[in-house]
mmCIF file of C-alpha atoms and ligand atoms in Angstrom:
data_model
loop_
_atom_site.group_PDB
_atom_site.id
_atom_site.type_symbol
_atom_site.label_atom_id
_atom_site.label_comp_id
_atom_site.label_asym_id
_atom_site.label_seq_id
_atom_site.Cartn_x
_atom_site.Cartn_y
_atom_site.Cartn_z
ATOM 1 C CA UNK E 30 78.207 308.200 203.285
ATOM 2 C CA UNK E 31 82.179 307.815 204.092
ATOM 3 C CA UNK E 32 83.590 311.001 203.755
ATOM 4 C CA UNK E 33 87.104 311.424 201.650
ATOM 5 C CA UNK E 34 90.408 311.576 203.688
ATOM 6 C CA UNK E 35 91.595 315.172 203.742
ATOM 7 C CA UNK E 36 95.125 315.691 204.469
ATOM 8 C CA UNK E 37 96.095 318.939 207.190
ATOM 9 C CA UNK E 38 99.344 320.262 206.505
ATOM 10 C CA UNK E 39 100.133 322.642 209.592
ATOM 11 C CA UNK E 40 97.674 321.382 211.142
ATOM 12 C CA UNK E 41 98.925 322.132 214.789
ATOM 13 C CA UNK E 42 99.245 325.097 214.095
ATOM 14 C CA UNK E 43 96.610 327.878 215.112
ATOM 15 C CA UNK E 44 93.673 327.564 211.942
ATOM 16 C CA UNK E 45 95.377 323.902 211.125
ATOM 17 C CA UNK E 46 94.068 322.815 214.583
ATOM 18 C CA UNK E 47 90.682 324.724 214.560
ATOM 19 C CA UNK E 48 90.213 322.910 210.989
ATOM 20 C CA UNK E 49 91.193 319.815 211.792
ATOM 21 C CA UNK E 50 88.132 320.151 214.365
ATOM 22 C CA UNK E 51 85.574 321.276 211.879
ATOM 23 C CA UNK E 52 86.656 318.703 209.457
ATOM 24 C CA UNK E 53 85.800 315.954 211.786
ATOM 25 C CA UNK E 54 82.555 317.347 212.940
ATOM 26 C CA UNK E 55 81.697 317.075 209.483
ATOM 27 C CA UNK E 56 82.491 313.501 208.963
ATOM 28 C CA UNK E 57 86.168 313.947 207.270
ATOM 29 C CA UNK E 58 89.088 311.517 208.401
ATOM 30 C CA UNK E 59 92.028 313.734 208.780
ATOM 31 C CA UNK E 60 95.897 313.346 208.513
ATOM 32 C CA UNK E 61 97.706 315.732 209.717
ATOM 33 C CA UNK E 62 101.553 316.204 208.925
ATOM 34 C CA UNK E 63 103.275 318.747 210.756
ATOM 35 C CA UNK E 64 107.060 319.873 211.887
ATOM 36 C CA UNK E 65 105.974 321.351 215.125
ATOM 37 C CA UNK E 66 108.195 324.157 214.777
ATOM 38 C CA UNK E 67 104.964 327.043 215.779
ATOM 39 C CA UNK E 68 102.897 324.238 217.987
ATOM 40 C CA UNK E 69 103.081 321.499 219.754
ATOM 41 C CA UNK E 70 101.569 317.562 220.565
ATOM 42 C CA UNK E 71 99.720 318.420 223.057
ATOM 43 C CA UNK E 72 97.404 320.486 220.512
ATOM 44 C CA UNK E 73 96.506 316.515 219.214
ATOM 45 C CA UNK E 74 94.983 316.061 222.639
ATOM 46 C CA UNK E 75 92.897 319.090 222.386
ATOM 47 C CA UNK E 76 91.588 318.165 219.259
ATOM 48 C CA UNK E 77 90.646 314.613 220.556
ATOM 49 C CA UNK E 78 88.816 315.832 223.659
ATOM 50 C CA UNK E 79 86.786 318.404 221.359
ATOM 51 C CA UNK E 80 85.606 315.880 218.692
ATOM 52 C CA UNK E 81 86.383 312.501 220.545
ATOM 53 C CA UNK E 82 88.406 311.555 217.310
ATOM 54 C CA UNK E 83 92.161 311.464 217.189
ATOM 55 C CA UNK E 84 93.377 312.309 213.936
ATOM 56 C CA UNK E 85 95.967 310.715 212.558
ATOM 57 C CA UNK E 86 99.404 312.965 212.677
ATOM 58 C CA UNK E 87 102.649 312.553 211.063
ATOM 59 C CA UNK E 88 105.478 315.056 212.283
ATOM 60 C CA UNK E 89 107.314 316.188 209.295
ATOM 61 C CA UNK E 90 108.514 318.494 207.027
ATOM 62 C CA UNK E 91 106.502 319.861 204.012
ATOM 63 C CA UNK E 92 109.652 321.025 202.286
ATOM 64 C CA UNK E 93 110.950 317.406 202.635
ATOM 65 C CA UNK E 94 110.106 316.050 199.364
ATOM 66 C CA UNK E 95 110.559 312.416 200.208
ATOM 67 C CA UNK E 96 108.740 312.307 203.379
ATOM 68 C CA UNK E 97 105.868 313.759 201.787
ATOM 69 C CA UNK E 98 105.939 311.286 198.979
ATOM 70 C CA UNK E 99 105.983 308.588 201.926
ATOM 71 C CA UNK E 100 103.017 310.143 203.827
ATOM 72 C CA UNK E 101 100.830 309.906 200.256
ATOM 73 C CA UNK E 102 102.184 305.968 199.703
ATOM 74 C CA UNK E 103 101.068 305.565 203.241
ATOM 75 C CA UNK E 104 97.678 307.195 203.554
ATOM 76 C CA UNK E 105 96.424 306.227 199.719
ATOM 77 C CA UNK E 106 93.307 307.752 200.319
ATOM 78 C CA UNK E 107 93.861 311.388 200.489
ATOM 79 C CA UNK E 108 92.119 313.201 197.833
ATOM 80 C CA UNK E 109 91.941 316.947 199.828
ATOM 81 C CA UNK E 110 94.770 319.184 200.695
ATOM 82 C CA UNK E 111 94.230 321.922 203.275
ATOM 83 C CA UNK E 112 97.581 323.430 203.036
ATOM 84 C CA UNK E 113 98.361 325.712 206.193
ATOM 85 C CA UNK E 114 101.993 324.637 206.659
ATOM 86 C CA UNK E 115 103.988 328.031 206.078
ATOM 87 C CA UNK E 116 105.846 330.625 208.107
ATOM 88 C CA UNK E 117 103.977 333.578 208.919
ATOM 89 C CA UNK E 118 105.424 335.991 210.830
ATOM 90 C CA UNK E 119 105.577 339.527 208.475
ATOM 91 C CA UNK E 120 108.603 340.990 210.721
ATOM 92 C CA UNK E 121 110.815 337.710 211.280
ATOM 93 C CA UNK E 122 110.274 337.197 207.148
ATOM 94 C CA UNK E 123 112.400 340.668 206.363
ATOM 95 C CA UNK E 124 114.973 339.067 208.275
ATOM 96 C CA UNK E 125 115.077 335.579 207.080
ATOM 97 C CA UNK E 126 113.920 335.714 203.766
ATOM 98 C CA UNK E 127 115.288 332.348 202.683
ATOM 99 C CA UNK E 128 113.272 330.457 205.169
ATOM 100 C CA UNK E 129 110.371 332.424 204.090
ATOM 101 C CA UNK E 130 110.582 331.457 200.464
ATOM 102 C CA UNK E 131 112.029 327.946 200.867
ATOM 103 C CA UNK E 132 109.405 327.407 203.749
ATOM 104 C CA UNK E 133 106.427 328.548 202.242
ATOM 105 C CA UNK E 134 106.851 328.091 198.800
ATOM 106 C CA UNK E 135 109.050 324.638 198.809
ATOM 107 C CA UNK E 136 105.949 322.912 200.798
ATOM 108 C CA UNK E 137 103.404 324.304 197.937
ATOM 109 C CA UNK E 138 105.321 323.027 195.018
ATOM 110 C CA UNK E 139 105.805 319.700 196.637
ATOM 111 C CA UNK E 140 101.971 319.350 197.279
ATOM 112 C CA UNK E 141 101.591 319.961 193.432
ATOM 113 C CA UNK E 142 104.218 318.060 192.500
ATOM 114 C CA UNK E 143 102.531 314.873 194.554
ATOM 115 C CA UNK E 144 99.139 315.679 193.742
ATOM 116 C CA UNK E 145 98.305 314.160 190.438
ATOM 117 C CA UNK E 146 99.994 310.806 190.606
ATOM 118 C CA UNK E 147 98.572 310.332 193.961
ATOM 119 C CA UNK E 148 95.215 310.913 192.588
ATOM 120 C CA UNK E 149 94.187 314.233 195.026
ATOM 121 C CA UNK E 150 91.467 315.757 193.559
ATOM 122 C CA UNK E 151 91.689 319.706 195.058
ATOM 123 C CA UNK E 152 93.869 321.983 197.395
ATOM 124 C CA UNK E 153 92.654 324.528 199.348
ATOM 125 C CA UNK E 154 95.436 327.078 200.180
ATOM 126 C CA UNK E 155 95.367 329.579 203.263
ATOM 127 C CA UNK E 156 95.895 333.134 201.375
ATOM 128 C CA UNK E 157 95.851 336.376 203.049
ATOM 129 C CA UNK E 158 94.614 339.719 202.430
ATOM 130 C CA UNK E 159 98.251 341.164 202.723
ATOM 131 C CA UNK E 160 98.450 340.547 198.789
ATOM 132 C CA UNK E 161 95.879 343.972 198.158
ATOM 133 C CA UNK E 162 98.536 345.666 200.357
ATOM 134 C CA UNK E 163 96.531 349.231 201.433
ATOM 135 C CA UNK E 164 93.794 348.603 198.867
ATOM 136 C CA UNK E 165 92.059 351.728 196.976
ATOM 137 C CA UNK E 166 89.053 351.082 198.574
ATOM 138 C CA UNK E 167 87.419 349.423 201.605
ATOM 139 C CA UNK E 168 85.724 346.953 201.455
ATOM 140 C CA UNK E 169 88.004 345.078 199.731
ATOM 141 C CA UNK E 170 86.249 342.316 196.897
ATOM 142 C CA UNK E 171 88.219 339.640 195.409
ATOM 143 C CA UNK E 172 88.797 342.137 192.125
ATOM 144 C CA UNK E 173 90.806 344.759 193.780
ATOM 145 C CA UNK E 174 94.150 344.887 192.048
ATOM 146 C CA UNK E 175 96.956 342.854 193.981
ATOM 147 C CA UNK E 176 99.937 345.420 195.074
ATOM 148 C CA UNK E 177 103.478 344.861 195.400
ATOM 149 C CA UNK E 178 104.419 343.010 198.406
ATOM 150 C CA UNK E 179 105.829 344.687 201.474
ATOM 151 C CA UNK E 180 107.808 341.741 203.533
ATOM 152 C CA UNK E 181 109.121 338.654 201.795
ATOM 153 C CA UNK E 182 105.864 336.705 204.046
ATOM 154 C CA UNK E 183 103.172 338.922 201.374
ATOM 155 C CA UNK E 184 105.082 337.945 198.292
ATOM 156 C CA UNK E 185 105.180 334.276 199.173
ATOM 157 C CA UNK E 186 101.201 334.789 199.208
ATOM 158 C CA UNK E 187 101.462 336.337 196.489
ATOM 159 C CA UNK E 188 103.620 333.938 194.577
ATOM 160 C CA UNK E 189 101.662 330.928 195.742
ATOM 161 C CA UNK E 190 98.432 331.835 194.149
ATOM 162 C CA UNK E 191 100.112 332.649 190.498
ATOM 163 C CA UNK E 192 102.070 328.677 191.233
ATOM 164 C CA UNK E 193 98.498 327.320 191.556
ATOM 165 C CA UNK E 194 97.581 329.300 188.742
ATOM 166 C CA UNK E 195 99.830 328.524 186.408
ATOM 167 C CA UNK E 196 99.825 324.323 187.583
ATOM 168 C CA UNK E 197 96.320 324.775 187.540
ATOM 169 C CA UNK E 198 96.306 326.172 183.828
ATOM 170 C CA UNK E 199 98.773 323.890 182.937
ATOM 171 C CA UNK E 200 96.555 320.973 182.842
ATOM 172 C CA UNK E 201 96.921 319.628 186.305
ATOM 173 C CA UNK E 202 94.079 317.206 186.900
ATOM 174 C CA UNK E 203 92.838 318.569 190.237
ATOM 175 C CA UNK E 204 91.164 322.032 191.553
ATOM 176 C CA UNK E 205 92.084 324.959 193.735
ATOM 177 C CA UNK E 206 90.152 327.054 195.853
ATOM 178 C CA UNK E 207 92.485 330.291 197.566
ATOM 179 C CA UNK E 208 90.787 331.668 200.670
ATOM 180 C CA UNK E 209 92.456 335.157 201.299
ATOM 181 C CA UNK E 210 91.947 335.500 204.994
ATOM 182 C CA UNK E 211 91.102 339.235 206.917
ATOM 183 C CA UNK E 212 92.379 338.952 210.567
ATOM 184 C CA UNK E 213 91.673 335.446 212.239
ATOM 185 C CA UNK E 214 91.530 336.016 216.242
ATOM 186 C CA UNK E 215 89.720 333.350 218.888
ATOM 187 C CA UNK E 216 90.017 330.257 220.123
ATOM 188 C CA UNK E 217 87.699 327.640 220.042
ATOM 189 C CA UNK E 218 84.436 328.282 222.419
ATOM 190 C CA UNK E 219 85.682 324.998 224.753
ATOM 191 C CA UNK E 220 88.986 326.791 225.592
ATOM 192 C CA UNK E 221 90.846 323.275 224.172
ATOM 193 C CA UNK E 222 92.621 324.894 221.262
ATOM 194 C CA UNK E 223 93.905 328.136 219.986
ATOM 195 C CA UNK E 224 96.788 330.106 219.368
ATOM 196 C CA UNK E 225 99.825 330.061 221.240
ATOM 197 C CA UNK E 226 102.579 331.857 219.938
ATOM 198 C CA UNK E 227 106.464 331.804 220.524
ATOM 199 C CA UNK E 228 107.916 334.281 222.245
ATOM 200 C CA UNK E 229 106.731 337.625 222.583
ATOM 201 C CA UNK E 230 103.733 338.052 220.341
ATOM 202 C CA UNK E 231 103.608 339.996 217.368
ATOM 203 C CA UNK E 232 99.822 340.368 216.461
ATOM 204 C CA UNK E 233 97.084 342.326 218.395
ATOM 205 C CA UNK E 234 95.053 340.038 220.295
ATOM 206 C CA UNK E 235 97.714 337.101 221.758
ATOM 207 C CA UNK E 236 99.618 340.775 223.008
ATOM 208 C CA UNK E 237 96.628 342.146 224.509
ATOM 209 C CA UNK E 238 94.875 338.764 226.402
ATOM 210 C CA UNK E 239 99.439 338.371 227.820
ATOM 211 C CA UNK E 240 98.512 342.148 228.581
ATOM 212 C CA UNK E 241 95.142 341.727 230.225
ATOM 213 C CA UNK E 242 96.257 338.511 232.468
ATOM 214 C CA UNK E 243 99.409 340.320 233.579
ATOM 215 C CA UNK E 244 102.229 338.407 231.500
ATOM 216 C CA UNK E 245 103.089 341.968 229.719
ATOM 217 C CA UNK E 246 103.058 345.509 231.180
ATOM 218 C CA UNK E 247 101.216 347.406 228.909
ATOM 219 C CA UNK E 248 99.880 347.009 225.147
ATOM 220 C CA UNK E 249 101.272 348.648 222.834
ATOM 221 C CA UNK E 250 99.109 351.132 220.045
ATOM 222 C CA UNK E 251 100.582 351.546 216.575
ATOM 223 C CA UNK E 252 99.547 354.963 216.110
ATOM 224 C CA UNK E 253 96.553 357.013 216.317
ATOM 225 C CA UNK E 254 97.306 359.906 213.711
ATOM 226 C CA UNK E 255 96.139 358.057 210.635
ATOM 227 C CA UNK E 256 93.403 359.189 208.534
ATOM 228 C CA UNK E 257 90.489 356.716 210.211
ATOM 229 C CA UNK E 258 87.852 357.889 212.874
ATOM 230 C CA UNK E 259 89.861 357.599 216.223
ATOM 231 C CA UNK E 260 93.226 357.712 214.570
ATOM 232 C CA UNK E 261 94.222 353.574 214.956
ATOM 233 C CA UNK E 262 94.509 351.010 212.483
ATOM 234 C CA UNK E 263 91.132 348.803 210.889
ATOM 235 C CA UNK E 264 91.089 346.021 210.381
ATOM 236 C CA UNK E 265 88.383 342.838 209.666
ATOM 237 C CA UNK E 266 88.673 340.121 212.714
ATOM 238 C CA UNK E 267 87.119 337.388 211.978
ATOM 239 C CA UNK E 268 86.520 334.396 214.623
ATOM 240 C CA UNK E 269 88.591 331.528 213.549
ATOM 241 C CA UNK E 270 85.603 328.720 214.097
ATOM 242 C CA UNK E 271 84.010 330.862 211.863
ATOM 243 C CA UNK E 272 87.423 330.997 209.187
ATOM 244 C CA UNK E 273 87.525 326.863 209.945
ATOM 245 C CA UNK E 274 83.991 325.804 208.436
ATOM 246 C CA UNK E 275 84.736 327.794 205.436
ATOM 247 C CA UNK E 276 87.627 325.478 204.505
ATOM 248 C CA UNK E 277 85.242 322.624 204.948
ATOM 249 C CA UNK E 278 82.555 324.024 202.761
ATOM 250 C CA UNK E 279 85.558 324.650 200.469
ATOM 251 C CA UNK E 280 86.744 321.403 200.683
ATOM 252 C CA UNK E 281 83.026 319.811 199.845
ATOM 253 C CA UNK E 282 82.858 322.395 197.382
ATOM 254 C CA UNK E 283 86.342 320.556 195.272
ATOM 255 C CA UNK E 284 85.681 317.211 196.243
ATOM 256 C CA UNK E 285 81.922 316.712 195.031
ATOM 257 C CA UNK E 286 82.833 319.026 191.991
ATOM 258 C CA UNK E 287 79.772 321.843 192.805
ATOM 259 C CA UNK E 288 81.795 324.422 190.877
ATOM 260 C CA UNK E 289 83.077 324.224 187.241
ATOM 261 C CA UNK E 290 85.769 326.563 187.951
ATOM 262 C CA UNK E 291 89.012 324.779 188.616
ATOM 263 C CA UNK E 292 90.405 327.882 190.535
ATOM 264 C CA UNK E 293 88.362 329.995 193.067
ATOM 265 C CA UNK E 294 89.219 332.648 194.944
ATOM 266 C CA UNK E 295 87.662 333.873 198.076
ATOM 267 C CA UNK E 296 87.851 336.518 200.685
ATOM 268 C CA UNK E 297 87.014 335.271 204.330
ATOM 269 C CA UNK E 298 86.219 338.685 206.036
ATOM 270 C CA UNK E 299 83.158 339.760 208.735
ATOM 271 C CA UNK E 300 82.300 342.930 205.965
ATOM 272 C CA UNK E 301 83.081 345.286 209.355
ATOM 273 C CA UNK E 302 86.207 347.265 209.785
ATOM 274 C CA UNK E 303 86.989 347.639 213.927
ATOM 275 C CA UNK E 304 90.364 350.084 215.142
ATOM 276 C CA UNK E 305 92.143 348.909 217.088
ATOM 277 C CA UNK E 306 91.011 351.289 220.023
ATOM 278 C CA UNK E 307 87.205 350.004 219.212
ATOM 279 C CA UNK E 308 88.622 346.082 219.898
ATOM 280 C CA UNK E 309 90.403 346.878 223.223
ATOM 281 C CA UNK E 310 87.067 348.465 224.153
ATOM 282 C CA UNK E 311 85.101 345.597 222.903
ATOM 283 C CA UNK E 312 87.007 343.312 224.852
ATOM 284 C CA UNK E 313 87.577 344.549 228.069
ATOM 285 C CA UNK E 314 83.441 344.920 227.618
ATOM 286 C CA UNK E 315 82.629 341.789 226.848
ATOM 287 C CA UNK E 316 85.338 340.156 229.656
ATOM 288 C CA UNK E 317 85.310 342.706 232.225
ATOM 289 C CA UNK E 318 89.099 342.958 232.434
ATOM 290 C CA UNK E 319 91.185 346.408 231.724
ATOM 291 C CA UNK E 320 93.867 346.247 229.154
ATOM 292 C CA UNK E 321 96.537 348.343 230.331
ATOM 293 C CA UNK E 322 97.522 350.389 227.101
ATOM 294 C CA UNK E 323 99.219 353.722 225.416
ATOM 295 C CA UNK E 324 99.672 355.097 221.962
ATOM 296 C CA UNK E 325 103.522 354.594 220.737
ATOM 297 C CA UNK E 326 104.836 355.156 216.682
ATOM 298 C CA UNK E 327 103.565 353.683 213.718
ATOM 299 C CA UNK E 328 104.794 350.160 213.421
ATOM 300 C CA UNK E 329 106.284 349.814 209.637
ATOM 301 C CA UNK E 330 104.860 348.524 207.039
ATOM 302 C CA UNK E 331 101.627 348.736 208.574
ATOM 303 C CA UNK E 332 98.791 349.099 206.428
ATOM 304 C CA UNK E 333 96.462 351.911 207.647
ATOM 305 C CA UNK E 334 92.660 350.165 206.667
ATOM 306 C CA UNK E 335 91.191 347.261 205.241
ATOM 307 C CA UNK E 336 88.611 345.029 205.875
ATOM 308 C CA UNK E 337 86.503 342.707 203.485
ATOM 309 C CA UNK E 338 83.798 342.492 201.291
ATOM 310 C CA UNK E 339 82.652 338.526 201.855
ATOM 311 C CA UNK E 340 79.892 338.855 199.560
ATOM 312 C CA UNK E 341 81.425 336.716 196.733
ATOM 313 C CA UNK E 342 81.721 334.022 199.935
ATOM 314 C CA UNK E 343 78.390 334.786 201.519
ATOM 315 C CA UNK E 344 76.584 334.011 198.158
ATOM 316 C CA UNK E 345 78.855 331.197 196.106
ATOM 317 C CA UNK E 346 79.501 329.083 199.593
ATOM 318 C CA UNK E 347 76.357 330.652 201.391
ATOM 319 C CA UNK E 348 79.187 330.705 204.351
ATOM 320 C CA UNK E 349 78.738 333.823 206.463
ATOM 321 C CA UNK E 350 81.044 335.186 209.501
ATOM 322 C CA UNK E 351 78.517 334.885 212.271
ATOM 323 C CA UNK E 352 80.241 335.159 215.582
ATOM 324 C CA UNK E 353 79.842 338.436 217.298
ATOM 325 C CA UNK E 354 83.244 340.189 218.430
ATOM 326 C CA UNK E 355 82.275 340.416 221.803
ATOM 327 C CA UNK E 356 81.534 336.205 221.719
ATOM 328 C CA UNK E 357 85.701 336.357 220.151
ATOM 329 C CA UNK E 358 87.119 338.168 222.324
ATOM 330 C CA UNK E 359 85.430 336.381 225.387
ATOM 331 C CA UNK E 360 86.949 333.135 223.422
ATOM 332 C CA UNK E 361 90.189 334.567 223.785
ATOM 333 C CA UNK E 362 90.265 335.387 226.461
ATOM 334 C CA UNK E 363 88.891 332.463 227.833
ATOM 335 C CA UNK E 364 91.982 330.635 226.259
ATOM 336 C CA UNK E 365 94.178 332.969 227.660
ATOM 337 C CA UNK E 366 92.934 331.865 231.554
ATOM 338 C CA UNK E 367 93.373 328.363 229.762
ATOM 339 C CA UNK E 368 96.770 328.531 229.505
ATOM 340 C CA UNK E 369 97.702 330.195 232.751
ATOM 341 C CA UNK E 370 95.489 327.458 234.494
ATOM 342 C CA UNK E 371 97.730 324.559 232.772
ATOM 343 C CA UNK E 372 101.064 326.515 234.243
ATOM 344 C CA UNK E 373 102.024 327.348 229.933
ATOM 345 C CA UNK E 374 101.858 330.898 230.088
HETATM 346 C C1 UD1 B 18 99.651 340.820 209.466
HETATM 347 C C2 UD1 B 18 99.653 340.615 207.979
HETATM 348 C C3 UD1 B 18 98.764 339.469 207.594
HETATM 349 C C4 UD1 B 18 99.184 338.249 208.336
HETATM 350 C C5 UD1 B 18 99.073 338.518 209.816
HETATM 351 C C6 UD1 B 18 99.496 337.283 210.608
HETATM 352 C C7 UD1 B 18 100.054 342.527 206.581
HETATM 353 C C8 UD1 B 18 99.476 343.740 205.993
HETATM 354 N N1 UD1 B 18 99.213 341.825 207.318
HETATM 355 O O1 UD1 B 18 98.384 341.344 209.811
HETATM 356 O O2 UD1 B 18 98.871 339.218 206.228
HETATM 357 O O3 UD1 B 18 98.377 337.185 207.948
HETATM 358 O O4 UD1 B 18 99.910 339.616 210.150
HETATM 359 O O5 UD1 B 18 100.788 337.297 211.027
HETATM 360 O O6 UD1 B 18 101.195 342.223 206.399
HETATM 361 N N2 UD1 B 18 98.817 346.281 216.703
HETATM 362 C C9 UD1 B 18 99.045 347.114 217.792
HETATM 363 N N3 UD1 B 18 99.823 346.640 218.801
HETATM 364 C C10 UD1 B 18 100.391 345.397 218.796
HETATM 365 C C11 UD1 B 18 100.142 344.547 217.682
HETATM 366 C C12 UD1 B 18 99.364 345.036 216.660
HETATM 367 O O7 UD1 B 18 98.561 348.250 217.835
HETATM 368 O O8 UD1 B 18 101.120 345.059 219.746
HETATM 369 C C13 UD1 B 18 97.941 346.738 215.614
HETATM 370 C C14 UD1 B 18 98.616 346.801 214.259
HETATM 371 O O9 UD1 B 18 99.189 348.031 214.039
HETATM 372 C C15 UD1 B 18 97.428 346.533 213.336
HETATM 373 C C16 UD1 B 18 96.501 345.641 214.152
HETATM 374 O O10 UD1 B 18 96.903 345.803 215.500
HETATM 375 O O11 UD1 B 18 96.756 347.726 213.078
HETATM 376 C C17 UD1 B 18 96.598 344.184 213.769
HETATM 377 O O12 UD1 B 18 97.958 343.787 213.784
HETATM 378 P P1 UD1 B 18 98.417 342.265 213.636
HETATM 379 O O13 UD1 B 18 97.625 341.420 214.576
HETATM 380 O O14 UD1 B 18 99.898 342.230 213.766
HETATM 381 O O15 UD1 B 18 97.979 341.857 212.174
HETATM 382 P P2 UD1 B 18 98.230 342.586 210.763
HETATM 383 O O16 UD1 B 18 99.470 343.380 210.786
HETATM 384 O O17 UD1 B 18 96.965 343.263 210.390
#
């Protein structure tokens, strides 16, 4: 059976691209629209040599109201949204608050705004766990109490699920299923694609593998006096292959209407808490390679533990987080030897 054309917004980007991969594994025709400003072309190749499709890619702006309306005139057959197109950096958002807000929240509201008279049946949107802020309790379910943002980044996660809410509640003829994503870290197992950030990194693991292959002098530890086991943050990293099928099962799930709900909501977590002492350990185990590193401050606005309960995910999509950390980190890793091979970093 033809599979329905899913539209990729962001799909360059780091979980766009790893997506875009599982989509078309699974039979899904894929156009991807994208500004490039967090990835690049080349990412297009990658995707090709994995799967041995090329998906079709429009560069362009989400927030651009008209070029998304000439996107859905020109591919008539989209009826899924994956919509990954946002800013997401939680520092750079304190800072430039208006491009966090116009960004991430302009792109959603045009989807909606398209999605009816273009006949789209469902939109799956990339949530985070930053909306239970330092939850209560660990592990986190779907029905811990949301907490008031800390950076403009978390309230635009916030704000995007109570949009699809209310749209959703409003009438709109389509579904909505919000996947509230733990950590996502890895790159896919043939070393084509992963992430590639600007600059000098801000999250754990693309700081570490720069660290580890000699691009940075030594990782930096956010603390090691909080209230955990060895004093450094937890947190739930979960292998982004792993994060990419469960948008396709999500996808299935709103297309071939298996749920009667027209908004889900679902945490994409391992279930284990790691510090982040335990993952430098992990990795240079499972590559052999030291990571130079040393305890400095707290980093604000840091949250001190949480990591998932993916029950609710395990059971209603019968997805499951399977890769071991070890396999991750090697996948990382891997990448990162990637890159320095091809002369990029
Ligand atoms: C944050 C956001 C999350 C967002 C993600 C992607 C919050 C609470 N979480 O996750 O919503 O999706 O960024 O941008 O806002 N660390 C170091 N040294 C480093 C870098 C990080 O020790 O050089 C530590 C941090 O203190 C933290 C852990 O590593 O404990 C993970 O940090 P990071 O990768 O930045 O992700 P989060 O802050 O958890």
């Amino acid at each position: 059976m033809t599979k329905e054309r899913i539209l990729v917004t962001g799909g360059t980007g780091y979980i766009g691209s790893h997506t875009v991969v599982e989509l078309q594994n699974a039979g899904y025709p894929v156009v991807i629209i994208d500004n490039l400003s967090n990835s690049n072309r080349d990412v297009i190749d990658g995707i090709e040599r994995i799967t041995g499709i090329r998906p079709d890619f429009v560069e362009g702006d989400c927030t651009d109201l008209p070029v998304l309306a000439k996107l859905f005139t020109d591919y008539p057959d989209i009826k899924g949204i994956i919509n990954f197109a946002a800013s997401k950096a939680v520092g750079e958002s304190m800072h430039k608050p208006i491009l966090y807000y116009r960004n991430n929240l302009n792109t959603l509201l045009n989807l909606l705004d398209l999605m009816g008279p273009n006949g789209v049946k469902g939109i799956v949107f990339s949530s985070s766990c930053t909306v239970y802020g330092e939850p209560d309790e660990n592990p986190v379910t779907e029905k811990a109490p949301i907490k008031k943002a800390t950076s403009p980044y978390g309230n635009t996660k916030q704000i995007s699920e109570e949009i699809i809410t209310d749209v959703i509640n409003a009438g709109a003829p389509f579904k909505s299923v919000i996947l509230r994503y733990f950590n996502p870290v890895g790159a896919h197992p043939s070393a084509e694609i992963g992430e590639l950030p600007n600059g000098v990194p801000q999250n754990l693991i693309p700081y570490l593998t720069q660290t580890a292959i000699g691009i940075r002098k030594e990782l930096s530890v956010f603390g090691n006096d909080y209230n955990t086991p060895d004093g450094s943050c937890i947190r739930d990293y979960i292998n982004v292959v792993d994060l990419a099928k469960a948008h396709v099962i999500a996808v299935e799930r709103m297309l071939e209407n298996k749920s009667d709900k027209k908004i889900e909501i679902f945490n994409l977590g391992t279930g284990n808490g790691v510090s982040v002492l335990e993952l430098i350990r992990v990795f240079e185990e499972a590559t052999g390679v030291k990571v130079p590193h040393k305890i400095v401050d707290r980093r604000a606005g840091d949250i001190e533990k949480v990591w998932a309960d993916p029950k609710f995910a395990n059971e209603v999509l019968g997805w499951t987080a399977d890769s071991s950390l070890a396999d991750t980190m090697r996948s990382a890793w891997a990448w990162q030897c990637k890159l320095r091979e091809r002369g990029i970093m």
